[in-house]
Coordinates of C-alpha atoms in Angstrom, one line a residue:
M1 CA 48.7 0.8 138.0
S2 CA 47.1 2.0 134.5
V3 CA 49.2 2.6 131.5
R4 CA 48.5 6.0 129.9
P5 CA 47.6 5.9 126.1
L6 CA 49.8 6.8 123.5
R7 CA 49.0 10.5 122.9
I8 CA 49.4 11.2 119.1
G9 CA 49.5 14.9 118.2
T10 CA 48.1 16.3 115.0
R11 CA 46.8 19.1 113.0
G12 CA 43.0 19.4 112.8
S13 CA 42.7 19.7 109.1
P14 CA 40.7 16.9 107.3
M15 CA 43.9 15.6 105.8
A16 CA 45.9 15.7 108.7
L17 CA 43.3 13.8 110.8
A18 CA 42.8 11.2 107.9
Q19 CA 46.5 10.3 107.9
T20 CA 46.9 10.5 111.5
G21 CA 44.2 7.7 111.7
M22 CA 46.1 5.7 109.2
V23 CA 49.2 6.1 111.7
R24 CA 47.3 5.2 114.6
D25 CA 45.9 2.0 113.2
R26 CA 49.2 0.8 112.0
I27 CA 50.7 1.5 115.4
V28 CA 48.0 -0.4 117.2
A29 CA 48.1 -3.2 114.7
A30 CA 51.8 -3.6 115.4
N31 CA 51.2 -3.5 119.4
P32 CA 48.1 -5.2 120.0
G33 CA 46.4 -3.8 123.0
L34 CA 47.9 -0.6 122.9
E35 CA 45.6 2.4 123.7
T36 CA 45.9 5.5 122.0
E37 CA 44.2 9.3 122.3
I38 CA 44.5 11.6 119.4
V39 CA 45.1 15.2 120.5
V40 CA 44.4 17.8 117.9
V41 CA 46.8 21.1 118.0
S42 CA 46.2 24.1 116.1
T43 CA 49.2 25.5 114.0
V44 CA 49.8 28.8 112.5
A45 CA 49.6 27.5 109.3
D46 CA 46.0 26.2 109.7
R47 CA 44.9 29.5 111.1
I48 CA 46.6 32.1 108.4
L49 CA 45.2 31.0 105.0
D50 CA 45.3 34.4 103.2
R51 CA 49.1 34.6 102.8
P52 CA 51.6 32.4 101.0
L53 CA 53.8 30.4 103.6
S54 CA 56.9 31.9 102.4
E55 CA 55.6 35.5 103.7
I56 CA 54.8 34.1 107.3
G57 CA 57.5 31.9 108.2
G58 CA 57.8 28.9 106.0
K59 CA 56.5 25.4 106.4
G60 CA 57.8 25.2 109.9
L61 CA 54.6 26.6 110.6
F62 CA 52.8 23.4 110.1
T63 CA 55.0 21.8 112.9
K64 CA 56.0 24.5 115.4
E65 CA 53.1 24.0 117.7
L66 CA 53.1 20.3 117.4
E67 CA 56.9 20.3 118.5
Q68 CA 56.2 22.4 121.4
A69 CA 53.5 20.4 122.6
L70 CA 56.2 17.2 122.6
F71 CA 58.3 19.6 124.6
A72 CA 55.8 20.3 127.0
D73 CA 54.8 16.5 127.4
E74 CA 51.4 17.1 126.1
V75 CA 51.6 14.4 123.4
D76 CA 54.0 11.5 122.9
V77 CA 54.5 11.8 119.3
A78 CA 53.4 14.1 116.3
V79 CA 52.4 12.9 112.7
H80 CA 53.6 15.1 109.9
S81 CA 53.6 15.0 106.2
M82 CA 57.5 14.8 105.7
K83 CA 57.2 17.4 103.2
D84 CA 56.1 20.0 105.6
V85 CA 59.1 19.0 108.1
E86 CA 61.9 21.6 108.6
T87 CA 65.4 20.6 107.3
W88 CA 66.7 20.7 110.7
L89 CA 64.8 19.5 113.6
P90 CA 64.8 21.2 117.1
D91 CA 67.5 19.5 119.4
G92 CA 65.8 16.8 121.6
L93 CA 63.5 15.8 119.0
V94 CA 64.0 13.1 116.5
I95 CA 61.8 11.7 113.4
A96 CA 61.8 8.3 115.0
C97 CA 59.6 6.4 112.0
I98 CA 59.1 7.2 108.3
L99 CA 56.2 5.0 107.1
E100 CA 56.0 3.4 103.5
R101 CA 55.7 6.1 101.1
D102 CA 52.4 6.6 99.1
D103 CA 52.3 7.7 95.5
P104 CA 54.6 11.0 95.3
R105 CA 53.0 12.4 92.4
D106 CA 50.9 15.5 91.8
A107 CA 47.4 15.6 90.6
F108 CA 45.7 18.0 88.0
L109 CA 42.4 19.3 88.9
T110 CA 40.2 21.6 86.9
A111 CA 36.5 22.4 86.4
G112 CA 37.0 22.7 82.7
A113 CA 37.7 20.6 79.9
A114 CA 41.5 20.3 80.1
T115 CA 42.9 17.0 81.0
G116 CA 46.3 18.2 81.8
L117 CA 48.7 21.4 82.0
A118 CA 49.3 21.0 78.1
D119 CA 45.2 21.2 77.4
L120 CA 45.0 24.7 79.3
P121 CA 44.0 27.6 77.1
A122 CA 46.9 30.5 77.2
G123 CA 46.3 32.8 80.0
S124 CA 44.5 30.3 82.1
R125 CA 45.1 30.6 86.0
V126 CA 46.8 27.9 87.8
G127 CA 45.9 28.3 91.6
T128 CA 48.8 27.3 93.8
S129 CA 50.7 28.8 96.7
S130 CA 53.8 26.1 96.0
L131 CA 56.8 27.9 94.4
R132 CA 58.0 24.4 93.3
R133 CA 54.6 23.9 91.6
G134 CA 54.5 27.2 90.1
A135 CA 57.8 27.4 88.7
Q136 CA 57.3 23.8 87.1
V137 CA 54.0 25.1 85.6
L138 CA 55.5 28.3 84.2
M139 CA 58.8 26.3 83.1
H140 CA 56.4 24.2 80.7
R141 CA 53.9 26.7 80.0
P142 CA 55.2 30.1 80.5
D143 CA 52.0 31.5 78.9
L144 CA 49.8 30.4 81.9
R145 CA 49.1 32.7 85.1
I146 CA 49.9 31.6 88.7
V147 CA 47.7 32.8 91.2
P148 CA 47.9 32.2 95.1
L149 CA 45.6 29.4 96.3
R150 CA 45.9 28.3 99.9
G151 CA 43.6 26.1 102.3
N152 CA 43.0 22.4 102.9
A153 CA 42.2 20.1 99.8
N154 CA 38.4 20.6 100.1
T155 CA 38.9 24.2 100.6
R156 CA 41.0 24.7 97.4
M157 CA 38.6 22.5 95.5
R158 CA 35.7 25.0 96.4
K159 CA 37.9 27.7 95.2
L160 CA 38.3 25.9 92.0
E161 CA 34.7 25.3 91.5
A162 CA 33.9 29.1 92.5
G163 CA 36.1 30.2 89.8
E164 CA 39.0 31.6 91.7
C165 CA 41.2 29.6 89.1
D166 CA 40.8 27.5 86.2
A167 CA 43.2 24.7 87.6
T168 CA 45.1 23.6 90.5
L169 CA 47.4 20.9 91.4
L170 CA 47.2 18.5 94.9
A171 CA 49.3 16.0 95.9
L172 CA 47.7 12.5 94.8
A173 CA 48.6 10.9 98.1
G174 CA 46.6 13.2 100.1
L175 CA 43.7 12.9 97.7
Q176 CA 44.0 9.1 98.3
R177 CA 44.2 9.4 102.1
L178 CA 40.9 11.4 101.9
G179 CA 39.1 8.8 99.5
M180 CA 38.9 11.5 96.9
E181 CA 41.3 10.4 94.2
E182 CA 38.3 10.5 91.7
V183 CA 38.4 14.4 91.6
A184 CA 41.8 14.3 89.7
R185 CA 41.5 14.8 86.2
S186 CA 44.8 13.4 85.6
V187 CA 47.9 12.4 87.6
L188 CA 51.0 14.4 86.1
S189 CA 54.2 12.3 85.4
V190 CA 57.5 13.0 87.4
E191 CA 58.9 14.3 84.1
E192 CA 56.2 17.1 84.1
M193 CA 56.1 17.8 87.7
L194 CA 58.8 16.6 89.9
P195 CA 57.5 16.2 93.4
A196 CA 58.5 18.1 96.5
V197 CA 61.1 16.5 98.7
A198 CA 59.6 13.8 100.7
Q199 CA 56.0 14.1 99.2
G200 CA 53.9 11.2 99.8
A201 CA 55.7 10.3 102.9
L202 CA 54.3 10.3 106.7
G203 CA 56.7 10.8 109.6
I204 CA 56.5 10.3 113.2
E205 CA 58.2 12.8 115.6
C206 CA 59.2 12.0 119.4
R207 CA 61.3 13.3 122.0
A208 CA 64.8 11.9 121.4
G209 CA 65.3 10.0 124.9
D210 CA 61.8 8.5 124.8
D211 CA 63.1 5.0 124.2
A212 CA 59.6 3.2 124.9
V213 CA 57.6 5.3 122.6
R214 CA 60.5 4.7 119.7
A215 CA 60.1 0.9 120.3
L216 CA 56.4 1.1 119.9
L217 CA 57.2 3.0 116.3
A218 CA 60.0 0.6 115.2
P219 CA 57.6 -1.9 113.5
V220 CA 55.9 0.3 111.4
A221 CA 58.9 2.1 109.9
C222 CA 59.9 1.6 106.2
A223 CA 63.6 1.1 105.6
T224 CA 63.1 1.8 102.0
T225 CA 61.3 5.0 102.4
T226 CA 63.6 6.1 105.0
T227 CA 66.8 5.9 102.8
A228 CA 64.8 7.5 99.8
L229 CA 64.2 10.5 102.1
Y230 CA 68.1 10.5 103.3
A231 CA 68.9 11.3 99.8
E232 CA 66.1 14.0 99.1
R233 CA 66.3 15.8 102.5
G234 CA 70.4 15.7 101.9
L235 CA 69.9 17.8 98.6
L236 CA 67.4 20.0 100.4
A237 CA 69.9 20.6 103.4
E238 CA 72.7 21.2 101.0
L239 CA 70.5 24.0 99.5
D240 CA 69.3 25.4 102.6
G241 CA 65.9 24.8 101.4
S242 CA 62.7 26.4 102.6
C243 CA 59.4 27.9 101.5
R244 CA 61.3 30.7 99.6
T245 CA 63.3 28.2 97.4
P246 CA 61.6 26.4 94.6
I247 CA 63.2 22.7 94.8
A248 CA 62.0 19.4 93.8
A249 CA 63.4 16.1 94.3
L250 CA 62.6 12.3 94.0
A251 CA 64.7 9.4 94.8
T252 CA 63.8 5.6 94.0
I253 CA 65.4 2.6 95.3
D254 CA 65.9 -0.8 93.5
G255 CA 67.7 -3.4 95.7
D256 CA 70.9 -1.9 97.0
R257 CA 71.1 1.0 94.5
I258 CA 69.3 4.6 94.5
S259 CA 68.6 6.8 92.0
L260 CA 68.1 10.6 92.8
D261 CA 66.7 13.5 90.6
G262 CA 66.6 17.0 91.7
L263 CA 65.5 20.3 90.3
L264 CA 66.1 23.9 91.4
F265 CA 64.3 26.8 89.9
L266 CA 63.9 30.4 89.4
P267 CA 60.4 31.2 90.9
D268 CA 59.2 32.5 87.5
G269 CA 60.2 29.1 85.9
S270 CA 62.5 31.1 83.5
Q271 CA 65.6 29.2 84.7
H272 CA 66.2 25.9 86.0
W273 CA 69.0 23.5 86.9
A274 CA 68.8 19.6 87.0
V275 CA 71.0 17.1 88.6
H276 CA 70.8 13.0 88.3
R277 CA 72.6 10.7 90.7
E278 CA 73.0 7.0 91.0
G279 CA 74.8 5.0 93.7
A280 CA 74.7 2.6 96.5
A281 CA 71.6 3.1 98.9
S282 CA 74.0 2.7 101.9
D283 CA 75.3 6.3 100.8
A284 CA 72.0 7.9 100.3
A285 CA 72.4 10.9 102.4
A286 CA 75.9 11.4 101.1
I287 CA 74.6 11.3 97.5
G288 CA 71.9 13.8 98.3
R289 CA 74.3 16.3 99.7
D290 CA 76.5 15.9 96.6
A291 CA 73.5 16.3 94.4
G292 CA 72.8 19.4 96.3
A293 CA 76.0 20.8 96.2
E294 CA 76.2 20.3 92.3
L295 CA 73.0 22.4 91.9
K296 CA 74.3 25.3 94.1
R297 CA 77.3 25.5 92.0
A298 CA 75.5 25.2 88.7
A299 CA 72.9 27.7 89.8
G300 CA 75.5 30.2 91.4
D301 CA 74.7 34.1 92.1
V302 CA 71.9 33.9 89.4
Y303 CA 69.6 31.8 91.6
F304 CA 70.8 33.0 95.2
A305 CA 70.5 36.6 94.4
H306 CA 66.6 36.5 94.5
L307 CA 66.7 35.2 98.0
K308 CA 68.5 38.5 99.5

């Protein structure tokens, strides 16, 4: 009797295919002889590129069709950038494995002479559809302009070269996975640009009751990254985070201790609220929720009025 290959679902962008290939290689290395099949699933977020995600349904549009494929038993697992995963998963599905995190920082790209945000001339256009990036750019440089820019990394770089904007920001981890790290003019410190929740981390989603698949994934899971994301996603959940809420967070682990920094912004960067927490790594989720609750209290009606 033949054994069915492990069917790995992914979006079809060059970035998604590159990182899915990395994930497949790690799964096979941990399970010698395992056969796999990559199944490309088109998502709404890949098809609609002329509007910000916040206008067409949020970051769940990167994962919805992949989750439907899991429910329909068309794939066994789905590979996601964890920053694109909704705060709450559909009943019956789980993130069974989070791989070791790559560099979570953002990269600065420009066709001009600037080496970073500080060097851009007043009035320069920074292309991004990320509310988090846009808010932080304006927090540091209110004299700059934010212009919408969507598409995969190659598309955004082409738009930059075509003069649709003067600079843009991309996740460093994504550029590294594409072998394109050299296009970055500089890498922004986390003090200048705090990353998105879970940026740089890849997760594997599967059906909750599929114990055989979960056993295949267990050897490639990273406990340290998983713990860090408990804190970051705990903060996000407390704030009911979505693509309409500019939120940034980064947790780091040192032995049995965790440190978490979080930021909440008004989209125009005119106000922001910061939180810092430290504690036992075993309390990561609770630390994240507590940090999120503090941000919610600090921002109050000033922040949440703009979501109505």
